[in-house]
């Protein structure tokens, strides 16, 4: 097996931590000696042992002279757990093969430097693109301290997210809907607008077996959410945040009732009568919410793009045509005035999910002062 083969194994291990390590990165580690894998590990949960130390814990053989493959540069600082570089040195690993460099200022090349200073050979950048993509959320959050926002929607081949009657269940296939649940696990939070709550009364939970529910965030400028909605009714068990515009939300009695049900209220400044999404992102980022899956309607999607908070767009396209000039599209609002002012997407990837097509793209030139 080659370095790439062992790194692929480490990548698959790293994915097992999806949804449970945020705001830490997903990391996998493999120990190889004399052409055999003698230890494997991954970061299971935020605050618990890192991948490298789990690999050593799962290894029953002498690691002296072995090689270690790890998807992210080993940490070299004390946090909730001791530095992984210390464990690597103590176990007398002779060579460390790394996928991604760690952008965390506490590490950022220092881990590699310490290993080399102790005579350990280090090879960097093996399957770097795949390792970087795995931790795109962590890479963004650790450098910006703001959540990585993924805008996700399903639409027909003619670009509709609902029929002219407003009915939208179901546009995408069951297989595509099941696939989208992975994103609810991967992201720390899910965000919708009050229009979605009033129209669909959703639960916004993760329906994967042994999954973890994301924090639910409702953008509700005037605090119109019904007290008997599914969100409010289950807020005592599933973290739920209702964001409103401070100057427009003076119904202290309703706020108290929502809080008694378990909801948390975050008031922001007004952005032309709407929630200031950049201000909201700063608050959420400070509370260790590293990522948000945006499943809003057209108006919230437009506001999010206009505010510059969206990093990625995931579009499920179903082989259906609704038609209708009054049928809604994924992004509403006023729109751009000319094609030259379009929000540009880049690095697009296309895949097939059942009968549906999934397009994943990065948003070009995201600016927080958009």
mmCIF file of C-alpha atoms in Angstrom:
data_model
loop_
_atom_site.group_PDB
_atom_site.id
_atom_site.type_symbol
_atom_site.label_atom_id
_atom_site.label_comp_id
_atom_site.label_asym_id
_atom_site.label_seq_id
_atom_site.Cartn_x
_atom_site.Cartn_y
_atom_site.Cartn_z
ATOM 1 C CA UNK A 1 0.000 0.000 0.000
ATOM 2 C CA UNK A 2 1.105 3.572 -0.727
ATOM 3 C CA UNK A 3 1.007 6.715 1.404
ATOM 4 C CA UNK A 4 -2.225 7.686 -0.364
ATOM 5 C CA UNK A 5 -3.822 4.327 0.421
ATOM 6 C CA UNK A 6 -3.093 4.645 4.143
ATOM 7 C CA UNK A 7 -4.282 8.270 4.121
ATOM 8 C CA UNK A 8 -7.574 7.173 2.529
ATOM 9 C CA UNK A 9 -8.026 4.810 5.461
ATOM 10 C CA UNK A 10 -7.359 7.688 7.860
ATOM 11 C CA UNK A 11 -9.919 9.837 6.018
ATOM 12 C CA UNK A 12 -12.612 7.182 6.346
ATOM 13 C CA UNK A 13 -11.863 6.941 10.059
ATOM 14 C CA UNK A 14 -12.068 10.727 10.444
ATOM 15 C CA UNK A 15 -15.594 10.793 8.974
ATOM 16 C CA UNK A 16 -16.819 8.629 11.842
ATOM 17 C CA UNK A 17 -16.591 11.681 14.089
ATOM 18 C CA UNK A 18 -18.971 13.737 11.925
ATOM 19 C CA UNK A 19 -21.446 15.719 13.988
ATOM 20 C CA UNK A 20 -19.875 14.948 17.348
ATOM 21 C CA UNK A 21 -16.552 16.822 17.314
ATOM 22 C CA UNK A 22 -17.677 20.381 16.450
ATOM 23 C CA UNK A 23 -16.128 22.906 16.753
ATOM 24 C CA UNK A 24 -13.074 20.635 16.601
ATOM 25 C CA UNK A 25 -11.970 19.084 13.304
ATOM 26 C CA UNK A 26 -12.660 15.541 12.138
ATOM 27 C CA UNK A 27 -9.349 13.681 12.287
ATOM 28 C CA UNK A 28 -8.288 10.106 11.576
ATOM 29 C CA UNK A 29 -4.948 8.402 12.325
ATOM 30 C CA UNK A 30 -3.362 5.131 11.229
ATOM 31 C CA UNK A 31 -0.173 3.535 12.590
ATOM 32 C CA UNK A 32 1.773 1.358 10.143
ATOM 33 C CA UNK A 33 4.776 -0.881 10.885
ATOM 34 C CA UNK A 34 6.519 -3.179 8.445
ATOM 35 C CA UNK A 35 3.718 -2.729 5.944
ATOM 36 C CA UNK A 36 0.959 -3.621 8.448
ATOM 37 C CA UNK A 37 -1.633 -1.420 10.105
ATOM 38 C CA UNK A 38 -1.131 -1.932 13.833
ATOM 39 C CA UNK A 39 -3.294 0.895 15.178
ATOM 40 C CA UNK A 40 -6.257 3.040 14.162
ATOM 41 C CA UNK A 41 -8.044 5.928 15.800
ATOM 42 C CA UNK A 42 -10.265 8.951 15.196
ATOM 43 C CA UNK A 43 -11.484 11.954 17.144
ATOM 44 C CA UNK A 44 -14.772 10.696 18.563
ATOM 45 C CA UNK A 45 -16.148 13.653 20.491
ATOM 46 C CA UNK A 46 -15.181 17.198 21.362
ATOM 47 C CA UNK A 47 -13.189 17.167 24.602
ATOM 48 C CA UNK A 48 -12.132 13.529 24.308
ATOM 49 C CA UNK A 49 -8.846 12.045 23.072
ATOM 50 C CA UNK A 50 -7.607 13.150 19.673
ATOM 51 C CA UNK A 51 -7.187 10.703 16.785
ATOM 52 C CA UNK A 52 -3.474 10.123 17.368
ATOM 53 C CA UNK A 53 -3.877 9.226 21.042
ATOM 54 C CA UNK A 54 -6.854 6.973 20.235
ATOM 55 C CA UNK A 55 -4.707 5.185 17.638
ATOM 56 C CA UNK A 56 -2.017 4.565 20.242
ATOM 57 C CA UNK A 57 -4.643 3.396 22.751
ATOM 58 C CA UNK A 58 -5.945 0.893 20.187
ATOM 59 C CA UNK A 59 -2.465 -0.399 19.321
ATOM 60 C CA UNK A 60 -1.288 -3.549 21.088
ATOM 61 C CA UNK A 61 2.204 -3.616 19.552
ATOM 62 C CA UNK A 62 5.454 -1.721 20.020
ATOM 63 C CA UNK A 63 5.273 1.439 17.902
ATOM 64 C CA UNK A 64 9.012 2.069 17.833
ATOM 65 C CA UNK A 65 10.079 2.850 14.272
ATOM 66 C CA UNK A 66 6.507 2.870 12.945
ATOM 67 C CA UNK A 67 4.879 5.431 10.673
ATOM 68 C CA UNK A 68 1.771 7.440 11.494
ATOM 69 C CA UNK A 69 -0.696 8.750 8.930
ATOM 70 C CA UNK A 70 -2.880 11.575 10.191
ATOM 71 C CA UNK A 71 -5.351 13.709 8.237
ATOM 72 C CA UNK A 72 -4.482 16.927 10.103
ATOM 73 C CA UNK A 73 -1.238 18.295 11.527
ATOM 74 C CA UNK A 74 -0.836 16.993 15.113
ATOM 75 C CA UNK A 75 -1.580 19.519 17.837
ATOM 76 C CA UNK A 76 1.263 20.809 19.992
ATOM 77 C CA UNK A 77 -0.578 22.749 22.706
ATOM 78 C CA UNK A 78 -2.441 21.893 25.891
ATOM 79 C CA UNK A 79 -6.211 22.185 25.623
ATOM 80 C CA UNK A 80 -8.739 19.732 27.018
ATOM 81 C CA UNK A 81 -6.219 17.033 26.120
ATOM 82 C CA UNK A 82 -2.378 17.047 26.092
ATOM 83 C CA UNK A 83 -0.444 17.640 22.843
ATOM 84 C CA UNK A 84 -0.460 14.805 20.310
ATOM 85 C CA UNK A 85 3.119 15.661 19.357
ATOM 86 C CA UNK A 86 4.202 14.483 22.833
ATOM 87 C CA UNK A 87 2.534 11.106 22.326
ATOM 88 C CA UNK A 88 4.135 10.683 18.894
ATOM 89 C CA UNK A 89 7.587 11.454 20.315
ATOM 90 C CA UNK A 90 7.082 9.185 23.345
ATOM 91 C CA UNK A 91 6.070 6.238 21.129
ATOM 92 C CA UNK A 92 9.197 6.752 18.991
ATOM 93 C CA UNK A 93 7.381 7.082 15.687
ATOM 94 C CA UNK A 94 10.003 7.506 12.940
ATOM 95 C CA UNK A 95 7.853 9.163 10.239
ATOM 96 C CA UNK A 96 4.598 11.162 10.267
ATOM 97 C CA UNK A 97 2.566 11.643 7.098
ATOM 98 C CA UNK A 98 0.123 14.574 7.204
ATOM 99 C CA UNK A 99 -2.823 15.500 4.981
ATOM 100 C CA UNK A 100 -3.803 19.056 5.990
ATOM 101 C CA UNK A 101 -1.865 21.765 7.756
ATOM 102 C CA UNK A 102 -3.674 23.103 10.825
ATOM 103 C CA UNK A 103 -4.669 26.791 10.425
ATOM 104 C CA UNK A 104 -5.234 27.121 14.183
ATOM 105 C CA UNK A 105 -2.762 29.837 15.290
ATOM 106 C CA UNK A 106 -1.870 27.648 18.280
ATOM 107 C CA UNK A 107 -0.561 25.010 15.858
ATOM 108 C CA UNK A 108 -0.051 26.364 12.292
ATOM 109 C CA UNK A 109 3.210 24.614 11.464
ATOM 110 C CA UNK A 110 4.470 24.378 15.037
ATOM 111 C CA UNK A 111 3.414 20.738 15.300
ATOM 112 C CA UNK A 112 5.495 19.802 12.261
ATOM 113 C CA UNK A 113 8.428 21.850 13.540
ATOM 114 C CA UNK A 114 8.439 20.094 16.940
ATOM 115 C CA UNK A 115 8.353 16.657 15.329
ATOM 116 C CA UNK A 116 11.268 17.499 13.033
ATOM 117 C CA UNK A 117 13.248 18.961 15.930
ATOM 118 C CA UNK A 118 12.964 15.535 17.579
ATOM 119 C CA UNK A 119 14.356 13.759 14.531
ATOM 120 C CA UNK A 120 11.030 12.561 13.160
ATOM 121 C CA UNK A 121 10.640 12.623 9.383
ATOM 122 C CA UNK A 122 7.522 14.514 8.283
ATOM 123 C CA UNK A 123 5.813 14.284 4.908
ATOM 124 C CA UNK A 124 3.140 16.915 4.310
ATOM 125 C CA UNK A 125 0.293 17.353 1.836
ATOM 126 C CA UNK A 126 -0.680 13.734 1.121
ATOM 127 C CA UNK A 127 -4.269 13.871 -0.217
ATOM 128 C CA UNK A 128 -4.299 17.494 0.911
ATOM 129 C CA UNK A 129 -7.318 18.474 -1.191
ATOM 130 C CA UNK A 130 -9.458 15.678 0.250
ATOM 131 C CA UNK A 131 -8.285 16.362 3.806
ATOM 132 C CA UNK A 132 -8.909 20.102 3.461
ATOM 133 C CA UNK A 133 -12.414 19.505 2.091
ATOM 134 C CA UNK A 134 -13.257 17.168 4.950
ATOM 135 C CA UNK A 135 -12.628 20.000 7.409
ATOM 136 C CA UNK A 136 -13.854 22.990 5.402
ATOM 137 C CA UNK A 137 -16.048 23.963 8.351
ATOM 138 C CA UNK A 138 -13.177 23.873 10.843
ATOM 139 C CA UNK A 139 -10.815 25.701 8.460
ATOM 140 C CA UNK A 140 -13.325 28.531 8.059
ATOM 141 C CA UNK A 141 -14.360 28.780 11.700
ATOM 142 C CA UNK A 142 -10.896 28.657 13.279
ATOM 143 C CA UNK A 143 -9.712 31.539 11.079
ATOM 144 C CA UNK A 144 -12.851 33.727 11.085
ATOM 145 C CA UNK A 145 -14.618 32.797 14.352
ATOM 146 C CA UNK A 146 -17.879 32.891 12.382
ATOM 147 C CA UNK A 147 -20.048 29.937 11.362
ATOM 148 C CA UNK A 148 -19.575 28.262 7.991
ATOM 149 C CA UNK A 149 -22.975 28.670 6.314
ATOM 150 C CA UNK A 150 -24.211 26.150 3.756
ATOM 151 C CA UNK A 151 -27.300 27.184 1.803
ATOM 152 C CA UNK A 152 -29.221 24.046 0.805
ATOM 153 C CA UNK A 153 -32.384 23.716 -1.247
ATOM 154 C CA UNK A 154 -34.202 21.331 -3.557
ATOM 155 C CA UNK A 155 -35.733 22.589 -6.792
ATOM 156 C CA UNK A 156 -37.322 21.325 -9.979
ATOM 157 C CA UNK A 157 -35.603 21.327 -13.354
ATOM 158 C CA UNK A 158 -37.304 24.679 -14.059
ATOM 159 C CA UNK A 159 -36.013 26.199 -10.820
ATOM 160 C CA UNK A 160 -39.068 26.039 -8.540
ATOM 161 C CA UNK A 161 -39.078 25.226 -4.831
ATOM 162 C CA UNK A 162 -42.885 25.012 -4.656
ATOM 163 C CA UNK A 163 -45.907 24.929 -6.922
ATOM 164 C CA UNK A 164 -47.917 28.131 -7.409
ATOM 165 C CA UNK A 165 -50.203 26.919 -4.598
ATOM 166 C CA UNK A 166 -47.280 26.907 -2.191
ATOM 167 C CA UNK A 167 -47.177 23.106 -1.920
ATOM 168 C CA UNK A 168 -43.651 21.698 -1.926
ATOM 169 C CA UNK A 169 -43.784 18.126 -0.579
ATOM 170 C CA UNK A 170 -42.002 16.491 -2.111
ATOM 171 C CA UNK A 171 -39.696 17.950 -4.752
ATOM 172 C CA UNK A 172 -36.657 15.745 -4.223
ATOM 173 C CA UNK A 173 -36.652 11.957 -4.041
ATOM 174 C CA UNK A 174 -36.687 9.987 -0.810
ATOM 175 C CA UNK A 175 -33.058 9.026 -1.440
ATOM 176 C CA UNK A 176 -32.047 12.678 -1.832
ATOM 177 C CA UNK A 177 -33.956 13.665 1.315
ATOM 178 C CA UNK A 178 -32.216 10.899 3.231
ATOM 179 C CA UNK A 179 -28.867 12.072 1.889
ATOM 180 C CA UNK A 180 -29.572 15.638 3.027
ATOM 181 C CA UNK A 181 -29.922 14.419 6.610
ATOM 182 C CA UNK A 182 -26.143 13.953 6.631
ATOM 183 C CA UNK A 183 -25.837 17.735 6.426
ATOM 184 C CA UNK A 184 -28.057 18.135 9.476
ATOM 185 C CA UNK A 185 -25.638 15.881 11.322
ATOM 186 C CA UNK A 186 -22.533 17.596 9.965
ATOM 187 C CA UNK A 187 -23.573 21.161 10.829
ATOM 188 C CA UNK A 188 -23.884 22.442 14.386
ATOM 189 C CA UNK A 189 -27.082 24.344 13.639
ATOM 190 C CA UNK A 190 -29.926 24.591 11.145
ATOM 191 C CA UNK A 191 -31.533 27.929 10.285
ATOM 192 C CA UNK A 192 -34.863 28.810 8.667
ATOM 193 C CA UNK A 193 -37.076 31.864 8.452
ATOM 194 C CA UNK A 194 -40.396 32.355 10.192
ATOM 195 C CA UNK A 195 -42.173 31.842 6.863
ATOM 196 C CA UNK A 196 -41.005 28.235 6.781
ATOM 197 C CA UNK A 197 -42.191 27.675 10.348
ATOM 198 C CA UNK A 198 -45.625 29.156 9.659
ATOM 199 C CA UNK A 199 -46.057 27.240 6.404
ATOM 200 C CA UNK A 200 -44.641 23.825 7.326
ATOM 201 C CA UNK A 201 -44.426 23.679 11.141
ATOM 202 C CA UNK A 202 -41.191 21.646 10.844
ATOM 203 C CA UNK A 203 -39.218 19.833 13.518
ATOM 204 C CA UNK A 204 -35.778 20.509 11.914
ATOM 205 C CA UNK A 205 -34.253 17.422 13.496
ATOM 206 C CA UNK A 206 -31.697 14.912 12.242
ATOM 207 C CA UNK A 207 -33.471 11.683 11.334
ATOM 208 C CA UNK A 208 -30.362 9.530 10.987
ATOM 209 C CA UNK A 209 -30.014 6.561 13.332
ATOM 210 C CA UNK A 210 -27.752 7.516 16.257
ATOM 211 C CA UNK A 211 -27.595 11.054 14.887
ATOM 212 C CA UNK A 212 -27.412 14.339 16.745
ATOM 213 C CA UNK A 213 -29.969 17.113 16.384
ATOM 214 C CA UNK A 214 -28.596 20.478 15.292
ATOM 215 C CA UNK A 215 -29.320 23.635 17.226
ATOM 216 C CA UNK A 216 -32.428 25.173 15.629
ATOM 217 C CA UNK A 217 -32.279 28.857 14.708
ATOM 218 C CA UNK A 218 -35.412 30.698 13.593
ATOM 219 C CA UNK A 219 -35.059 34.125 11.987
ATOM 220 C CA UNK A 220 -38.235 35.854 13.155
ATOM 221 C CA UNK A 221 -37.885 39.635 12.939
ATOM 222 C CA UNK A 222 -41.235 40.427 14.620
ATOM 223 C CA UNK A 223 -41.384 37.372 16.902
ATOM 224 C CA UNK A 224 -44.410 35.816 15.189
ATOM 225 C CA UNK A 225 -43.595 32.184 16.034
ATOM 226 C CA UNK A 226 -46.656 30.422 17.506
ATOM 227 C CA UNK A 227 -46.329 29.099 21.025
ATOM 228 C CA UNK A 228 -47.882 25.812 19.879
ATOM 229 C CA UNK A 229 -45.438 25.283 17.000
ATOM 230 C CA UNK A 230 -43.323 22.126 16.942
ATOM 231 C CA UNK A 231 -40.180 24.190 17.496
ATOM 232 C CA UNK A 232 -41.460 25.785 20.708
ATOM 233 C CA UNK A 233 -43.144 22.590 21.924
ATOM 234 C CA UNK A 234 -39.844 20.659 21.796
ATOM 235 C CA UNK A 235 -37.440 23.472 22.756
ATOM 236 C CA UNK A 236 -36.954 22.029 26.229
ATOM 237 C CA UNK A 237 -35.275 18.997 24.658
ATOM 238 C CA UNK A 238 -33.707 20.403 21.477
ATOM 239 C CA UNK A 239 -31.706 23.663 21.725
ATOM 240 C CA UNK A 240 -33.718 26.343 19.914
ATOM 241 C CA UNK A 241 -32.829 29.962 19.238
ATOM 242 C CA UNK A 242 -35.333 32.580 18.079
ATOM 243 C CA UNK A 243 -33.637 35.635 16.600
ATOM 244 C CA UNK A 244 -35.565 38.865 16.279
ATOM 245 C CA UNK A 245 -34.977 42.578 15.702
ATOM 246 C CA UNK A 246 -34.540 44.198 19.096
ATOM 247 C CA UNK A 247 -36.399 47.425 18.392
ATOM 248 C CA UNK A 248 -39.344 45.526 16.900
ATOM 249 C CA UNK A 249 -39.715 42.892 19.638
ATOM 250 C CA UNK A 250 -41.142 44.499 22.738
ATOM 251 C CA UNK A 251 -43.669 41.863 23.668
ATOM 252 C CA UNK A 252 -41.965 40.950 26.917
ATOM 253 C CA UNK A 253 -44.797 38.611 27.878
ATOM 254 C CA UNK A 254 -44.327 36.486 24.756
ATOM 255 C CA UNK A 255 -40.570 36.525 25.189
ATOM 256 C CA UNK A 256 -41.013 35.241 28.746
ATOM 257 C CA UNK A 257 -43.381 32.503 27.546
ATOM 258 C CA UNK A 258 -40.939 31.416 24.844
ATOM 259 C CA UNK A 259 -38.081 31.339 27.328
ATOM 260 C CA UNK A 260 -40.194 29.323 29.776
ATOM 261 C CA UNK A 261 -40.657 26.760 26.990
ATOM 262 C CA UNK A 262 -36.892 26.489 26.583
ATOM 263 C CA UNK A 263 -36.298 28.879 23.679
ATOM 264 C CA UNK A 264 -33.449 31.319 23.729
ATOM 265 C CA UNK A 265 -34.054 34.800 22.321
ATOM 266 C CA UNK A 266 -31.269 36.665 20.500
ATOM 267 C CA UNK A 267 -32.047 40.253 19.555
ATOM 268 C CA UNK A 268 -30.058 41.959 16.824
ATOM 269 C CA UNK A 269 -29.935 45.400 15.309
ATOM 270 C CA UNK A 270 -32.208 46.182 12.379
ATOM 271 C CA UNK A 271 -30.984 45.707 8.810
ATOM 272 C CA UNK A 272 -33.722 47.544 6.903
ATOM 273 C CA UNK A 273 -36.307 46.050 9.226
ATOM 274 C CA UNK A 274 -34.779 42.583 9.122
ATOM 275 C CA UNK A 275 -32.369 40.690 11.378
ATOM 276 C CA UNK A 276 -28.770 41.801 11.011
ATOM 277 C CA UNK A 277 -27.362 38.454 9.920
ATOM 278 C CA UNK A 278 -23.736 39.494 10.289
ATOM 279 C CA UNK A 279 -24.356 40.523 13.878
ATOM 280 C CA UNK A 280 -26.144 37.219 14.477
ATOM 281 C CA UNK A 281 -23.189 35.290 13.050
ATOM 282 C CA UNK A 282 -20.808 37.055 15.430
ATOM 283 C CA UNK A 283 -22.956 36.085 18.417
ATOM 284 C CA UNK A 284 -23.323 32.469 17.287
ATOM 285 C CA UNK A 285 -19.622 32.146 16.470
ATOM 286 C CA UNK A 286 -18.696 33.371 19.949
ATOM 287 C CA UNK A 287 -20.867 30.568 21.331
ATOM 288 C CA UNK A 288 -18.895 27.887 19.441
ATOM 289 C CA UNK A 289 -21.530 27.315 16.758
ATOM 290 C CA UNK A 290 -19.101 26.639 13.933
ATOM 291 C CA UNK A 291 -21.551 25.845 11.132
ATOM 292 C CA UNK A 292 -25.108 26.482 9.985
ATOM 293 C CA UNK A 293 -27.220 24.622 7.448
ATOM 294 C CA UNK A 294 -29.500 27.228 5.897
ATOM 295 C CA UNK A 295 -32.764 25.601 4.796
ATOM 296 C CA UNK A 296 -34.729 28.803 4.457
ATOM 297 C CA UNK A 297 -37.101 30.068 1.827
ATOM 298 C CA UNK A 298 -36.307 32.499 -0.949
ATOM 299 C CA UNK A 299 -36.373 35.676 1.163
ATOM 300 C CA UNK A 300 -33.990 34.410 3.832
ATOM 301 C CA UNK A 301 -31.723 32.926 1.150
ATOM 302 C CA UNK A 302 -31.523 36.312 -0.571
ATOM 303 C CA UNK A 303 -30.809 38.106 2.700
ATOM 304 C CA UNK A 304 -28.064 35.604 3.546
ATOM 305 C CA UNK A 305 -26.390 35.985 0.152
ATOM 306 C CA UNK A 306 -26.697 39.763 0.264
ATOM 307 C CA UNK A 307 -25.177 39.820 3.755
ATOM 308 C CA UNK A 308 -22.192 37.794 2.552
ATOM 309 C CA UNK A 309 -22.534 35.039 5.150
ATOM 310 C CA UNK A 310 -22.952 32.087 2.742
ATOM 311 C CA UNK A 311 -19.855 29.997 2.048
ATOM 312 C CA UNK A 312 -21.360 27.053 0.180
ATOM 313 C CA UNK A 313 -24.473 26.255 -1.871
ATOM 314 C CA UNK A 314 -25.925 22.757 -2.225
ATOM 315 C CA UNK A 315 -28.610 22.404 -4.888
ATOM 316 C CA UNK A 316 -30.676 19.253 -5.355
ATOM 317 C CA UNK A 317 -32.320 19.259 -8.796
ATOM 318 C CA UNK A 318 -35.264 16.913 -9.332
ATOM 319 C CA UNK A 319 -36.302 15.722 -12.811
ATOM 320 C CA UNK A 320 -39.640 17.550 -12.581
ATOM 321 C CA UNK A 321 -41.156 20.710 -14.048
ATOM 322 C CA UNK A 322 -43.737 22.747 -12.125
ATOM 323 C CA UNK A 323 -44.102 25.818 -14.329
ATOM 324 C CA UNK A 324 -46.061 28.851 -13.194
ATOM 325 C CA UNK A 325 -44.950 32.460 -13.072
ATOM 326 C CA UNK A 326 -46.151 32.667 -9.465
ATOM 327 C CA UNK A 327 -44.265 29.554 -8.358
ATOM 328 C CA UNK A 328 -41.413 30.407 -6.015
ATOM 329 C CA UNK A 329 -37.711 30.135 -6.797
ATOM 330 C CA UNK A 330 -34.899 29.277 -4.329
ATOM 331 C CA UNK A 331 -33.694 32.861 -3.982
ATOM 332 C CA UNK A 332 -36.199 35.709 -3.737
ATOM 333 C CA UNK A 333 -35.711 39.312 -2.698
ATOM 334 C CA UNK A 334 -35.123 42.127 -5.139
ATOM 335 C CA UNK A 335 -32.358 40.296 -6.977
ATOM 336 C CA UNK A 336 -29.387 41.783 -8.809
ATOM 337 C CA UNK A 337 -29.859 44.566 -11.338
ATOM 338 C CA UNK A 338 -27.741 43.006 -14.077
ATOM 339 C CA UNK A 339 -25.860 39.757 -14.817
ATOM 340 C CA UNK A 340 -22.529 41.380 -13.966
ATOM 341 C CA UNK A 341 -23.714 41.761 -10.349
ATOM 342 C CA UNK A 342 -24.505 38.061 -9.891
ATOM 343 C CA UNK A 343 -23.276 36.124 -6.871
ATOM 344 C CA UNK A 344 -20.675 33.896 -8.472
ATOM 345 C CA UNK A 345 -20.202 30.238 -7.583
ATOM 346 C CA UNK A 346 -16.977 28.280 -8.061
ATOM 347 C CA UNK A 347 -15.363 24.862 -7.593
ATOM 348 C CA UNK A 348 -18.640 23.125 -8.449
ATOM 349 C CA UNK A 349 -18.995 19.365 -8.019
ATOM 350 C CA UNK A 350 -21.836 17.369 -9.560
ATOM 351 C CA UNK A 351 -23.085 14.004 -8.313
ATOM 352 C CA UNK A 352 -26.110 11.771 -8.760
ATOM 353 C CA UNK A 353 -28.360 10.983 -5.793
ATOM 354 C CA UNK A 354 -30.964 8.528 -7.034
ATOM 355 C CA UNK A 355 -32.833 10.302 -9.817
ATOM 356 C CA UNK A 356 -31.780 13.722 -8.537
ATOM 357 C CA UNK A 357 -28.668 15.728 -9.321
ATOM 358 C CA UNK A 358 -26.672 17.415 -6.545
ATOM 359 C CA UNK A 359 -24.525 20.449 -7.348
ATOM 360 C CA UNK A 360 -22.162 21.644 -4.605
ATOM 361 C CA UNK A 361 -20.419 24.996 -5.085
ATOM 362 C CA UNK A 362 -18.426 27.495 -3.092
ATOM 363 C CA UNK A 363 -19.540 31.118 -3.072
ATOM 364 C CA UNK A 364 -16.826 33.288 -4.627
ATOM 365 C CA UNK A 365 -15.532 36.372 -2.858
ATOM 366 C CA UNK A 366 -17.450 36.171 0.402
ATOM 367 C CA UNK A 367 -17.068 39.475 2.242
ATOM 368 C CA UNK A 368 -18.334 40.022 5.780
ATOM 369 C CA UNK A 369 -18.807 43.738 5.076
ATOM 370 C CA UNK A 370 -20.829 43.012 1.907
#
